[in-house]
Amino acid sequence: GNSVTQMEGPVTLSEEAFLTINCTYTATGYPSLFWYVQYPGEGLQLLLKATKADDKGSNKGFEATYRKETTSFHLEKGSVQVSDSAVYFCALGAGSNYQLIWGAGTKLIIKP
Amino acid sequence: NAGVTQTPKFQVLKTGQSMTLQCAQDMNHEYMSWYRQDPGMGLRLIHYSVGAGITDQGEVPNGYNVSRSTTEDFPLRLLSAAPSQTSVYFCASSYQASGTYNEQFFGPGTRLTVL
C-alpha cells in the first residue's frame, strides 16, 4: 500500500546552517507529493508541493524535488532561521478518494 | 475569510462523557476531514466527507461519529469518551477536483484530554 517515511527528529541546527529533511514514499502510479509545516500551537499549512516527476516545489526558501527513480521528496533550505523551527510533514496523494497519506513529522529546532 | 474554524480550543472530559467538536469553513470546499495527531504518529484520518450528506470512515473511526448537513459544517462527535481519545484534533478542508490533490486548509486544532 501507499506509505511515507520521514527521518526521525528532532533535528537541531544552528542558524544559517543547511537543512535536509529526508522523505521517501511507496505508492503505485504517480502520486502528488507535499510538504506541510506546523508552527507551535497552530494547525498545518502547505509549504510546497509537486505533482509529477522532476517537478521542484519551492516556497519561503525551501525546495523539494520529486524524484521518481529514488521515490524521494527531500526538503532542503540553504540557510535556516530561528523562525523555521516547526514540525515538518511529508505527505502523498494517491488513489481516487482525495485522502493524503502522512509521514510521522520531523521536528526542527534552530538555535541562534 | 475566516478559513477553517474549530471550537473549542481546549476541552477536558471525564471517561464516558460525550461531546461534539465543531468545525466550519467559509471557502465553499466540498472535501472536509477530521484528523487526530498523537506524538510520533503523524496525522491519522478519522472521518471525511466529499460533500453535504456524504461521509465515510478513515483510518481510525471507532468511537467517533460525523455528519455533514451543510457544505460549511462538519462536526465530530465523541460518543463515550475514553482516555485513548486524548489527542489534538484537526479539521481540514479542500477544494475537490477530479484527478487532483489540492491544498488542505487546517483549523487551529482542539486539544482534548480525557481523564
GROMACS .gro file of C-alpha atoms in nm:
model
  227
    1GLY     CA    1   0.000   0.000   0.000
    2ASN     CA    2   0.088   0.368  -0.003
    3SER     CA    3   0.317   0.497   0.269
    4VAL     CA    4   0.550   0.783   0.360
    5THR     CA    5   0.867   0.758   0.566
    6GLN     CA    6   1.036   1.064   0.712
    7MET     CA    7   1.360   1.097   0.901
    8GLU     CA    8   1.311   1.094   1.274
    9GLY     CA    9   1.363   1.408   1.473
   10PRO     CA   10   1.425   1.624   1.638
   11VAL     CA   11   1.672   1.782   1.403
   12THR     CA   12   1.875   2.053   1.576
   13LEU     CA   13   2.074   2.304   1.371
   14SER     CA   14   2.239   2.638   1.422
   15GLU     CA   15   2.108   2.945   1.245
   16GLU     CA   16   2.229   2.975   0.882
   17ALA     CA   17   2.302   2.602   0.856
   18PHE     CA   18   2.196   2.393   0.557
   19LEU     CA   19   1.885   2.183   0.611
   20THR     CA   20   1.781   1.849   0.464
   21ILE     CA   21   1.482   1.652   0.587
   22ASN     CA   22   1.450   1.319   0.412
   23CYS     CA   23   1.121   1.183   0.283
   24THR     CA   24   1.071   0.864   0.085
   25TYR     CA   25   0.748   0.711  -0.031
   26THR     CA   26   0.586   0.394  -0.157
   27ALA     CA   27   0.299   0.434  -0.398
   28THR     CA   28   0.151   0.291  -0.712
   29GLY     CA   29   0.114   0.516  -1.010
   30TYR     CA   30   0.214   0.880  -0.999
   31PRO     CA   31   0.130   1.039  -0.665
   32SER     CA   32   0.132   1.407  -0.579
   33LEU     CA   33   0.378   1.499  -0.304
   34PHE     CA   34   0.352   1.767  -0.038
   35TRP     CA   35   0.539   1.927   0.249
   36TYR     CA   36   0.334   2.084   0.525
   37VAL     CA   37   0.465   2.285   0.820
   38GLN     CA   38   0.317   2.315   1.168
   39TYR     CA   39   0.435   2.605   1.381
   40PRO     CA   40   0.396   2.572   1.759
   41GLY     CA   41   0.033   2.582   1.869
   42GLU     CA   42  -0.104   2.606   1.516
   43GLY     CA   43  -0.259   2.388   1.251
   44LEU     CA   44  -0.071   2.262   0.948
   45GLN     CA   45  -0.020   2.476   0.640
   46LEU     CA   46   0.102   2.385   0.296
   47LEU     CA   47   0.468   2.467   0.240
   48LEU     CA   48   0.518   2.332  -0.112
   49LYS     CA   49   0.406   2.060  -0.347
   50ALA     CA   50   0.498   1.875  -0.667
   51THR     CA   51   0.263   1.683  -0.889
   52LYS     CA   52   0.487   1.499  -1.134
   53ALA     CA   53   0.835   1.351  -1.163
   54ASP     CA   54   1.123   1.603  -1.170
   55ASP     CA   55   0.897   1.887  -1.056
   56LYS     CA   56   1.056   2.116  -0.798
   57GLY     CA   57   0.833   2.279  -0.539
   58SER     CA   58   0.961   2.588  -0.364
   59ASN     CA   59   0.841   2.841  -0.108
   60LYS     CA   60   0.998   3.064   0.160
   61GLY     CA   61   1.349   2.944   0.062
   62PHE     CA   62   1.255   2.577   0.095
   63GLU     CA   63   1.280   2.340  -0.201
   64ALA     CA   64   1.197   1.978  -0.274
   65THR     CA   65   1.233   1.781  -0.597
   66TYR     CA   66   1.006   1.491  -0.692
   67ARG     CA   67   1.249   1.205  -0.768
   68LYS     CA   68   1.063   0.906  -0.906
   69GLU     CA   69   1.376   0.696  -0.957
   70THR     CA   70   1.458   0.714  -0.585
   71THR     CA   71   1.095   0.761  -0.468
   72SER     CA   72   1.204   1.061  -0.265
   73PHE     CA   73   1.094   1.417  -0.195
   74HIS     CA   74   1.360   1.558   0.037
   75LEU     CA   75   1.310   1.905   0.184
   76GLU     CA   76   1.607   2.145   0.168
   77LYS     CA   77   1.688   2.500   0.268
   78GLY     CA   78   2.020   2.672   0.222
   79SER     CA   79   2.024   2.887   0.535
   80VAL     CA   80   1.777   2.824   0.816
   81GLN     CA   81   1.648   3.084   1.061
   82VAL     CA   82   1.518   3.054   1.415
   83SER     CA   83   1.171   3.124   1.276
   84ASP     CA   84   1.189   2.797   1.076
   85SER     CA   85   1.161   2.598   1.399
   86ALA     CA   86   0.849   2.386   1.349
   87VAL     CA   87   0.732   2.034   1.269
   88TYR     CA   88   0.751   1.938   0.901
   89PHE     CA   89   0.525   1.673   0.747
   90CYS     CA   90   0.571   1.496   0.418
   91ALA     CA   91   0.252   1.366   0.255
   92LEU     CA   92   0.142   1.197  -0.064
   93GLY     CA   93  -0.182   1.195  -0.253
   94ALA     CA   94  -0.265   0.880  -0.448
   95GLY     CA   95  -0.577   0.690  -0.542
   96SER     CA   96  -0.922   0.828  -0.602
   97ASN     CA   97  -1.053   0.931  -0.262
   98TYR     CA   98  -0.863   1.261  -0.215
   99GLN     CA   99  -0.705   1.143   0.107
  100LEU     CA  100  -0.346   1.226   0.189
  101ILE     CA  101  -0.105   0.974   0.340
  102TRP     CA  102   0.110   1.143   0.607
  103GLY     CA  103   0.458   1.090   0.738
  104ALA     CA  104   0.514   1.098   1.114
  105GLY     CA  105   0.656   1.451   1.108
  106THR     CA  106   1.005   1.582   1.179
  107LYS     CA  107   1.059   1.842   1.449
  108LEU     CA  108   1.315   2.105   1.353
  109ILE     CA  109   1.487   2.316   1.618
  110ILE     CA  110   1.703   2.608   1.510
  111LYS     CA  111   1.935   2.760   1.771
  112PRO     CA  112   2.057   3.121   1.741
  113ASN     CA  113  -1.237   3.485   0.506
  114ALA     CA  114  -1.208   3.309   0.839
  115GLY     CA  115  -1.084   2.990   0.669
  116VAL     CA  116  -1.134   2.680   0.887
  117THR     CA  117  -1.251   2.742   1.242
  118GLN     CA  118  -1.267   2.494   1.526
  119THR     CA  119  -1.422   2.514   1.870
  120PRO     CA  120  -1.337   2.464   2.146
  121LYS     CA  121  -0.960   2.510   2.157
  122PHE     CA  122  -0.924   2.306   2.474
  123GLN     CA  123  -1.152   2.054   2.642
  124VAL     CA  124  -1.126   1.822   2.940
  125LEU     CA  125  -1.371   1.534   2.966
  126LYS     CA  126  -1.429   1.252   3.207
  127THR     CA  127  -1.439   0.895   3.082
  128GLY     CA  128  -1.783   0.816   2.944
  129GLN     CA  129  -1.886   1.173   2.869
  130SER     CA  130  -1.989   1.275   2.519
  131MET     CA  131  -1.918   1.593   2.332
  132THR     CA  132  -1.909   1.749   1.988
  133LEU     CA  133  -1.611   1.921   1.831
  134GLN     CA  134  -1.723   2.189   1.592
  135CYS     CA  135  -1.565   2.266   1.255
  136ALA     CA  136  -1.672   2.521   0.997
  137GLN     CA  137  -1.523   2.655   0.675
  138ASP     CA  138  -1.624   2.952   0.462
  139MET     CA  139  -1.438   2.861   0.142
  140ASN     CA  140  -1.717   2.650  -0.012
  141HIS     CA  141  -1.493   2.343  -0.009
  142GLU     CA  142  -1.653   2.010  -0.088
  143TYR     CA  143  -1.396   1.798   0.095
  144MET     CA  144  -1.368   1.808   0.474
  145SER     CA  145  -1.191   1.576   0.711
  146TRP     CA  146  -1.105   1.513   1.074
  147TYR     CA  147  -0.761   1.402   1.189
  148ARG     CA  148  -0.612   1.323   1.522
  149GLN     CA  149  -0.249   1.398   1.597
  150ASP     CA  150  -0.060   1.194   1.851
  151PRO     CA  151   0.312   1.222   1.934
  152GLY     CA  152   0.529   1.034   1.687
  153MET     CA  153   0.233   0.916   1.480
  154GLY     CA  154   0.171   1.199   1.241
  155LEU     CA  155  -0.187   1.260   1.138
  156ARG     CA  156  -0.445   0.983   1.131
  157LEU     CA  157  -0.769   1.027   0.942
  158ILE     CA  158  -1.084   0.970   1.147
  159HIS     CA  159  -1.369   1.053   0.906
  160TYR     CA  160  -1.406   1.252   0.590
  161SER     CA  161  -1.676   1.395   0.368
  162VAL     CA  162  -1.683   1.473  -0.004
  163GLY     CA  163  -1.997   1.684   0.017
  164ALA     CA  164  -2.314   1.756   0.211
  165GLY     CA  165  -2.487   1.432   0.308
  166ILE     CA  166  -2.184   1.214   0.224
  167THR     CA  167  -1.941   1.087   0.487
  168ASP     CA  168  -1.703   0.795   0.510
  169GLN     CA  169  -1.466   0.635   0.756
  170GLY     CA  170  -1.095   0.695   0.766
  171GLU     CA  171  -0.819   0.500   0.934
  172VAL     CA  172  -0.936   0.532   1.298
  173PRO     CA  173  -1.317   0.585   1.305
  174ASN     CA  174  -1.410   0.385   1.616
  175GLY     CA  175  -1.565   0.592   1.892
  176TYR     CA  176  -1.643   0.887   1.664
  177ASN     CA  177  -1.943   0.994   1.457
  178VAL     CA  178  -1.978   1.263   1.196
  179SER     CA  179  -2.250   1.420   0.986
  180ARG     CA  180  -2.247   1.677   0.707
  181SER     CA  181  -2.578   1.854   0.673
  182THR     CA  182  -2.431   2.165   0.510
  183THR     CA  183  -2.124   2.240   0.300
  184GLU     CA  184  -1.987   2.464   0.575
  185ASP     CA  185  -2.009   2.247   0.886
  186PHE     CA  186  -1.859   1.912   0.977
  187PRO     CA  187  -1.895   1.831   1.349
  188LEU     CA  188  -1.719   1.539   1.514
  189ARG     CA  189  -1.899   1.361   1.796
  190LEU     CA  190  -1.734   1.156   2.065
  191LEU     CA  191  -1.995   0.911   2.184
  192SER     CA  192  -1.841   0.792   2.512
  193ALA     CA  193  -1.500   0.943   2.574
  194ALA     CA  194  -1.208   0.718   2.664
  195PRO     CA  195  -0.854   0.810   2.776
  196SER     CA  196  -0.725   0.670   2.443
  197GLN     CA  197  -0.903   0.960   2.273
  198THR     CA  198  -0.677   1.213   2.443
  199SER     CA  199  -0.523   1.387   2.144
  200VAL     CA  200  -0.514   1.700   1.934
  201TYR     CA  201  -0.790   1.707   1.674
  202PHE     CA  202  -0.764   1.892   1.345
  203CYS     CA  203  -1.031   1.966   1.092
  204ALA     CA  204  -0.927   2.031   0.732
  205SER     CA  205  -1.097   2.123   0.408
  206SER     CA  206  -1.003   2.140   0.044
  207TYR     CA  207  -1.141   2.213  -0.298
  208GLN     CA  208  -1.214   1.891  -0.476
  209ALA     CA  209  -1.142   1.837  -0.841
  210SER     CA  210  -1.132   1.508  -1.023
  211GLY     CA  211  -0.784   1.365  -1.054
  212THR     CA  212  -0.604   1.629  -0.848
  213TYR     CA  213  -0.490   1.666  -0.490
  214ASN     CA  214  -0.543   2.019  -0.376
  215GLU     CA  215  -0.412   2.207  -0.075
  216GLN     CA  216  -0.579   2.112   0.251
  217PHE     CA  217  -0.655   2.404   0.482
  218PHE     CA  218  -0.635   2.323   0.850
  219GLY     CA  219  -0.808   2.467   1.153
  220PRO     CA  220  -0.610   2.562   1.465
  221GLY     CA  221  -0.693   2.236   1.644
  222THR     CA  222  -0.875   2.122   1.956
  223ARG     CA  223  -0.666   1.979   2.239
  224LEU     CA  224  -0.877   1.716   2.416
  225THR     CA  225  -0.790   1.546   2.742
  226VAL     CA  226  -0.996   1.254   2.872
  227LEU     CA  227  -0.947   1.171   3.237
   0.00000   0.00000   0.00000
